[in-house]
Every structure is written in structure tokens, then in C-alpha cells.
Coordinates of C-alpha atoms in Angstrom, one line a residue:
M1 CA -21.6 -6.2 6.2
T2 CA -22.6 -10.4 5.8
A3 CA -19.8 -13.0 6.1
D4 CA -20.8 -13.9 2.7
T5 CA -20.4 -10.8 1.3
V6 CA -16.6 -9.9 4.1
A7 CA -15.7 -13.7 1.9
H8 CA -16.4 -12.3 -1.4
R9 CA -14.1 -10.0 -0.7
A10 CA -11.4 -11.8 0.5
T11 CA -11.7 -14.5 -2.4
L12 CA -12.2 -12.0 -5.4
G13 CA -10.6 -13.5 -8.3
H14 CA -9.1 -16.4 -6.7
I15 CA -6.7 -18.7 -9.3
P16 CA -6.0 -21.5 -8.2
G17 CA -2.5 -22.6 -8.0
L18 CA -0.8 -19.5 -7.7
P19 CA 1.0 -19.9 -5.0
Q20 CA 2.3 -23.4 -5.9
R21 CA 3.5 -21.8 -9.1
C22 CA 5.3 -18.7 -7.8
P23 CA 9.0 -19.3 -7.4
P24 CA 9.8 -19.8 -4.1
A25 CA 12.3 -16.8 -4.1
R26 CA 9.4 -14.8 -5.2
T27 CA 7.0 -15.4 -2.4
L28 CA 9.7 -15.1 0.4
A29 CA 10.5 -11.7 -1.3
M30 CA 7.1 -10.8 -0.8
F31 CA 6.8 -12.0 2.9
R32 CA 9.6 -10.1 3.4
Q33 CA 9.1 -6.6 2.7
T34 CA 5.5 -7.4 4.0
C35 CA 6.7 -8.0 7.3
T36 CA 9.6 -4.9 7.0
N37 CA 6.3 -3.1 6.7
R38 CA 4.0 -4.6 9.1
W39 CA 6.3 -4.3 11.5
F40 CA 7.2 -0.5 11.1
E41 CA 3.8 0.4 11.2
L42 CA 3.6 -1.5 14.8
E43 CA 6.2 0.7 16.0
A44 CA 5.6 3.7 14.6
A45 CA 2.0 3.3 16.4
R46 CA 3.8 2.4 19.5
V47 CA 5.8 5.5 19.1
Y48 CA 2.9 7.7 18.0
D49 CA 0.9 7.1 21.3
T50 CA 3.9 8.2 23.2
G51 CA 3.1 12.0 21.8
V52 CA 6.5 12.4 19.8
M53 CA 4.5 13.0 16.8
R54 CA 2.6 15.8 16.2
M55 CA 1.0 15.6 13.2
P56 CA -1.8 12.8 11.8
I57 CA -0.2 9.4 11.2
Y58 CA -1.6 7.0 8.3
L59 CA -0.8 3.4 9.1
S60 CA -1.2 1.0 6.1
L61 CA -1.5 -2.1 8.9
G62 CA -3.9 -4.6 7.1
Q63 CA -3.0 -3.4 3.8
E64 CA 1.1 -3.9 3.5
H65 CA 1.4 -6.2 1.3
I66 CA 0.2 -4.8 -1.6
P67 CA 2.9 -2.7 -2.4
A68 CA 5.3 -5.9 -1.6
A69 CA 3.7 -7.8 -3.8
I70 CA 4.0 -5.1 -6.4
A71 CA 7.6 -4.7 -5.8
A72 CA 8.2 -8.2 -6.1
V73 CA 7.6 -8.2 -9.7
S74 CA 8.6 -4.7 -10.8
R75 CA 10.2 -1.7 -8.8
D76 CA 10.5 0.4 -12.4
W77 CA 7.8 2.9 -11.4
Q78 CA 7.3 6.4 -10.6
I79 CA 5.1 6.5 -7.6
F80 CA 2.4 8.9 -7.2
A81 CA 0.7 7.5 -3.5
Q82 CA -1.7 9.3 -1.1
H83 CA -2.0 8.9 2.7
R84 CA -1.3 5.3 3.7
A85 CA 1.8 5.4 1.8
H86 CA 5.3 4.3 4.5
S87 CA 4.3 0.9 2.6
Y88 CA 5.0 2.3 -1.2
Y89 CA 8.2 3.7 0.3
L90 CA 9.6 1.3 2.0
S91 CA 8.7 -1.8 -0.5
F92 CA 10.4 0.6 -3.7
G93 CA 13.8 0.8 -1.9
G94 CA 12.8 4.3 0.2
E95 CA 15.5 4.5 3.4
M96 CA 13.7 3.7 6.7
G97 CA 15.9 6.0 9.0
Q98 CA 14.9 8.7 6.8
L99 CA 10.9 7.9 6.7
I100 CA 11.5 7.3 11.0
D101 CA 13.3 11.2 10.4
E102 CA 10.2 12.3 8.2
L103 CA 7.4 11.1 10.6
L104 CA 9.2 12.4 14.0
H105 CA 9.4 16.0 11.6
R106 CA 13.2 16.2 11.2
P107 CA 14.8 18.0 8.6
T108 CA 16.8 14.9 8.0
G109 CA 13.3 13.3 7.2
C110 CA 12.4 11.8 3.5
S111 CA 10.8 15.0 2.8
G112 CA 12.3 17.7 4.9
G113 CA 10.2 16.7 8.0
M114 CA 7.6 19.0 6.1
G115 CA 5.4 16.4 4.2
G116 CA 5.0 13.7 7.7
S117 CA 3.1 10.6 7.5
A118 CA 0.2 11.9 4.9
S119 CA 2.6 13.3 2.0
L120 CA 5.8 11.2 2.1
H121 CA 7.8 12.5 -1.0
C122 CA 11.8 10.8 -2.4
A123 CA 13.2 11.8 -5.2
A124 CA 15.8 9.0 -4.5
I125 CA 13.0 6.3 -5.9
R126 CA 10.7 8.4 -7.3
M127 CA 8.4 9.0 -5.1
F128 CA 6.6 12.2 -5.4
G129 CA 4.4 13.3 -2.2
H130 CA 0.4 13.9 -1.9
S131 CA -1.1 17.0 -1.5
G132 CA -3.9 16.5 0.2
L133 CA -6.4 17.4 -2.1
I134 CA -8.2 13.8 -2.1
G135 CA -7.4 12.0 -5.4
D136 CA -5.4 15.2 -6.8
Q137 CA -2.6 12.6 -7.2
V138 CA -4.1 10.6 -10.2
P139 CA -4.1 13.6 -12.8
I140 CA -0.5 14.3 -11.3
A141 CA 1.2 11.1 -12.4
V142 CA -0.9 11.0 -15.7
G143 CA 0.8 14.1 -17.0
A144 CA 4.3 12.8 -15.4
A145 CA 4.1 9.4 -16.9
L146 CA 3.2 11.7 -20.3
A147 CA 6.2 14.1 -19.8
S148 CA 8.4 11.8 -18.8
G149 CA 7.4 8.2 -20.7
R150 CA 7.8 5.8 -17.3
P151 CA 6.0 3.4 -16.2
T152 CA 4.1 5.5 -13.3
L153 CA 2.0 4.0 -10.0
A154 CA -1.0 5.6 -9.1
V155 CA -2.4 4.5 -6.0
F156 CA -5.8 5.6 -4.3
G157 CA -8.5 4.6 -2.4
D158 CA -12.2 3.7 -2.8
A159 CA -13.5 7.6 -1.8
A160 CA -10.8 9.1 -3.9
A161 CA -11.8 6.7 -6.8
E162 CA -15.3 9.3 -6.5
E163 CA -13.4 12.5 -7.5
D164 CA -14.2 13.8 -11.2
Y165 CA -10.5 14.6 -12.3
V166 CA -9.7 11.0 -11.3
Y167 CA -11.7 9.8 -14.4
G168 CA -10.8 12.4 -16.4
A169 CA -7.4 11.4 -15.9
M170 CA -7.6 7.7 -16.0
G171 CA -9.8 8.4 -19.6
F172 CA -6.9 10.7 -21.1
A173 CA -4.3 7.9 -20.3
A174 CA -6.7 5.8 -21.8
T175 CA -6.6 7.5 -25.1
K176 CA -3.0 8.7 -24.9
R177 CA -1.7 5.3 -24.3
V178 CA 0.2 6.5 -21.1
P179 CA 2.2 4.1 -19.3
V180 CA 0.2 3.9 -16.1
L181 CA -1.2 1.5 -13.6
F182 CA -3.9 2.7 -11.6
V183 CA -4.2 0.9 -8.3
C184 CA -7.6 1.3 -6.3
E185 CA -6.9 0.1 -2.2
D186 CA -10.5 -0.1 -1.9
N187 CA -11.0 -0.9 1.7
N188 CA -15.1 -0.4 1.1
L189 CA -14.5 2.6 3.5
S190 CA -14.5 6.4 3.2
I191 CA -13.2 7.2 6.8
L192 CA -16.0 5.5 8.0
T193 CA -18.4 5.3 5.0
P194 CA -19.2 2.4 3.1
V195 CA -19.1 1.9 0.0
S196 CA -22.6 1.3 -0.5
V197 CA -23.7 4.3 1.0
R198 CA -22.1 6.6 -1.3
R199 CA -22.9 5.0 -4.5
T200 CA -24.6 2.4 -6.5
W201 CA -22.1 1.7 -9.5
N202 CA -18.7 0.0 -10.0
V203 CA -15.2 1.2 -10.3
V204 CA -14.0 -1.3 -12.4
D205 CA -16.9 -0.8 -15.0
V206 CA -16.3 2.4 -15.2
A207 CA -12.1 1.9 -16.0
R208 CA -13.3 -0.6 -18.2
A209 CA -16.2 1.9 -20.2
L210 CA -12.9 4.0 -20.4
G211 CA -11.2 1.6 -22.7
L212 CA -8.9 0.6 -19.7
P213 CA -7.6 -3.0 -19.0
A214 CA -9.5 -3.5 -15.5
E215 CA -9.7 -6.1 -12.9
D216 CA -11.2 -6.7 -10.0
I217 CA -9.5 -8.5 -6.8
A218 CA -8.8 -9.7 -3.8
D219 CA -5.2 -8.7 -1.8
D220 CA -4.1 -11.9 -2.0
P221 CA 0.1 -10.8 -2.7
W222 CA 0.4 -13.6 -5.1
L223 CA -2.9 -12.9 -7.5
I224 CA -1.5 -9.5 -7.2
A225 CA 1.7 -9.6 -8.8
H226 CA 0.2 -12.2 -11.1
H227 CA -2.0 -8.9 -12.4
V228 CA 0.7 -6.2 -12.2
E229 CA 2.6 -9.1 -14.4
Q230 CA -0.4 -9.1 -17.1
A231 CA -1.1 -5.3 -16.5
I232 CA 2.8 -3.7 -17.5
P233 CA 2.6 -4.8 -21.0
R234 CA -0.2 -3.2 -22.2
L235 CA -0.3 0.2 -19.9
P236 CA -2.4 2.1 -19.0
A237 CA -4.4 -0.6 -17.2
F238 CA -6.4 -0.6 -13.6
L239 CA -6.6 -2.7 -10.3
N240 CA -9.3 -3.2 -8.1
I241 CA -7.9 -4.6 -4.7
R242 CA -10.4 -5.5 -1.9
T243 CA -8.7 -5.1 1.2
C244 CA -8.4 -4.3 5.0
R245 CA -7.4 -2.0 6.8
H246 CA -6.6 -2.6 10.7
R247 CA -6.4 0.6 12.8
W248 CA -8.2 4.0 12.0
H249 CA -8.6 6.2 8.6
A250 CA -5.8 8.3 10.3
G251 CA -4.5 7.5 14.4
T252 CA -3.2 4.0 15.7
G253 CA -6.9 2.9 16.9
V254 CA -8.9 0.3 16.6
D255 CA -12.6 -0.2 15.8
G256 CA -13.0 -3.6 16.3
E257 CA -12.2 -6.9 14.6
P258 CA -11.3 -6.3 11.2
A259 CA -13.7 -8.2 8.3
F260 CA -10.3 -10.6 7.6
D261 CA -6.6 -10.9 8.3
R262 CA -4.7 -11.1 5.1
Y263 CA -1.5 -11.1 6.8
T264 CA -2.5 -14.3 9.0
W265 CA -3.5 -16.3 5.8
F266 CA -0.5 -15.2 4.1
K267 CA 1.5 -16.9 6.7
R268 CA -0.6 -20.3 6.4
E269 CA -0.2 -20.4 3.1
L270 CA 3.4 -20.2 2.9
E271 CA 3.6 -23.3 6.0
R272 CA 1.5 -24.9 3.1
L273 CA 4.0 -24.4 0.9
D274 CA 6.6 -26.2 3.7
L275 CA 8.1 -22.3 4.0
A276 CA 7.3 -21.9 8.0
E277 CA 10.8 -22.1 9.3
D278 CA 11.7 -19.6 6.2
T279 CA 8.7 -17.7 8.0
A280 CA 9.4 -18.3 11.1
R281 CA 13.2 -16.3 10.2
I282 CA 12.1 -13.7 8.3
E283 CA 9.3 -12.2 11.1
E284 CA 12.1 -12.4 13.5
A285 CA 14.9 -11.1 11.6
T286 CA 12.8 -8.0 10.0
R287 CA 11.3 -7.2 13.8
Q288 CA 15.3 -7.0 15.2
V289 CA 16.2 -5.1 12.1
V290 CA 13.1 -2.4 12.4
G291 CA 12.9 -2.3 16.4
Q292 CA 16.8 -1.5 15.7
A293 CA 16.2 1.5 13.5
W294 CA 13.7 2.7 15.7
D295 CA 15.8 2.5 18.8
E296 CA 18.6 4.2 16.9
A297 CA 16.7 7.0 15.6
L298 CA 15.1 8.2 18.5
R299 CA 18.2 7.9 20.3
K300 CA 20.3 10.1 18.1
P301 CA 20.1 14.1 18.7
S302 CA 16.8 15.3 17.1
G303 CA 18.0 18.2 16.4
R304 CA 15.6 20.7 14.8
S305 CA 12.3 19.9 14.9
L306 CA 9.8 21.2 12.7
A307 CA 7.0 20.2 14.4
N308 CA 5.7 23.2 16.0
I309 CA 6.6 25.8 13.0

């Protein structure tokens, strides 16, 4: 990937002045949740590397601000996510201790210790677990939205977008005006295979051909929040968000320097908004809260572990 291509992905759809027009309280809420998500994932990676967890782990590092931005403008969603969904769970009000217990395979976990990292389920926040079949949550999300009439998030990756039933579901949603926001977290990779090797067509073009309002944007948190607000009154709609994962598809490893680092960029923008002191305070506070949650969970008796069942 050329430097020009990376720069385009990182700035795609840029709207000048959005950070300045956003209320400071919303901006800081997005950053606070991003920090919570980020420190949670860093601690999860550290604990995973000790061998305590027996199931694969899917980290959202590099993409943790996407659900934080969506949740900052609307929390009234049914959520159907795929793997890399820890940050969706946390951003939409999931209890942190139950997520830790889930990753530790405990019956007290949010999915009873049976879902693990890949299949988070929590009825309390209307988040429904992924079965493991790539992209299958998309038609299920459409069916749930049709039956309930509730606004629904269907989150998937750029590889899942290539599954035929995803487009069937999107077309049905467009025809029946089902209230779904389809969000593709497009990190340009199917595990390690880039989009350019897999297809010549563009997912946004297909979504528009099906009759959905669709946008192709960078993972700028203000830009995401703006487009989610624009989409809510005209659901169903589609957002393709160009992002960059920082760890392996599964596991805690690093392939090399990420193409871009949105978290560092986010902090730099906050400094330009004269919010540097708030930024430092929020970082430290969330680091302490997350660290304490992990420490408490690791100290308590584990009870019956489901890891070896």
C-alpha cells in the first residue's frame, strides 16, 4: 500500500471544522469511552499472554474509537456485532467485570463463559452474540429489526461484506425500510489478504445500488458521529469506515507498524481544541479504573471454568 493510499484512507470524507463545532462534552465523552476501550484491550492482551485464557482473542485496538463515536450520539440500538466486539459491549453500557469474566471462561461472564471473545451476548444491553459464521449476524440483525421495529446496528468487516447473504439482507432492509445501520469496519484485510487481491468492486457502490444511503469515510470519531446522526432519521443506511487494526486478526501479536494511528491523532486534535488537561486526566482515570477491574477479577476465586468443557 502506497503512502498516498494510506493517507487517503485516513482522511477520506474529511469535513473541515467538525471538531470545533462538536460540543466539548460530546468530544470528551467520545475520548473517555475510547480510553476505556483501549486500556481494557491492552490489559486483555497482557493477561492473555500469561496463558490464563484458553480461547482465541479478538482485540479492537486501533478500532476502539468507532463504537465510542457511535454511542456518543445514540445508545438506543440492538447490537449485532462480529468478532472484535469488546469495545461495542463496553461503549453501549456492558458491565466491565462481566466481560472480564467472559474472557476468563467463567459462568459469571456476560455470555455465561460460553461465548468468549468472539461471541459476546448480553441481553441487558440488547447485544446478541455472533455464531462464528462470517457475516451471518447481518441477516439476523435485519430480521430482529423487522420483528421489533427497534433501531439496530449490524457491524461487520470488509471480508464479511463479500458474503452473498449480507447483500440479500441489505437489499431486503432497503425494500422494507427496516431500521438498520449497517457498519463495515473496513481495515482492508481478510486476516492478512488485502481488498485489492479479493475484489475489484466497492462495497459502498453496491449498497447504493441496493437503495441505501451510503457513505465511505475515514475513522475520524467526529466524522463517524456526524454521519451516524445523519443516518438515524433515514434508516436503513450504510457506513463504510476505513480503519486500521493494530494487532493480529486473532491474538495479541503485531505484524509491524500500523498504517496509521487514530488514537494518537485523536489526542493531537484534542490538544488543538485546548482540551489537553482534560485528555491527560481522562487517560489516567480510565487507566486506573480498568486496571482495578482486571486486578479484582484476577484476585477473586474463578469458580467453575468452562475452558476445558
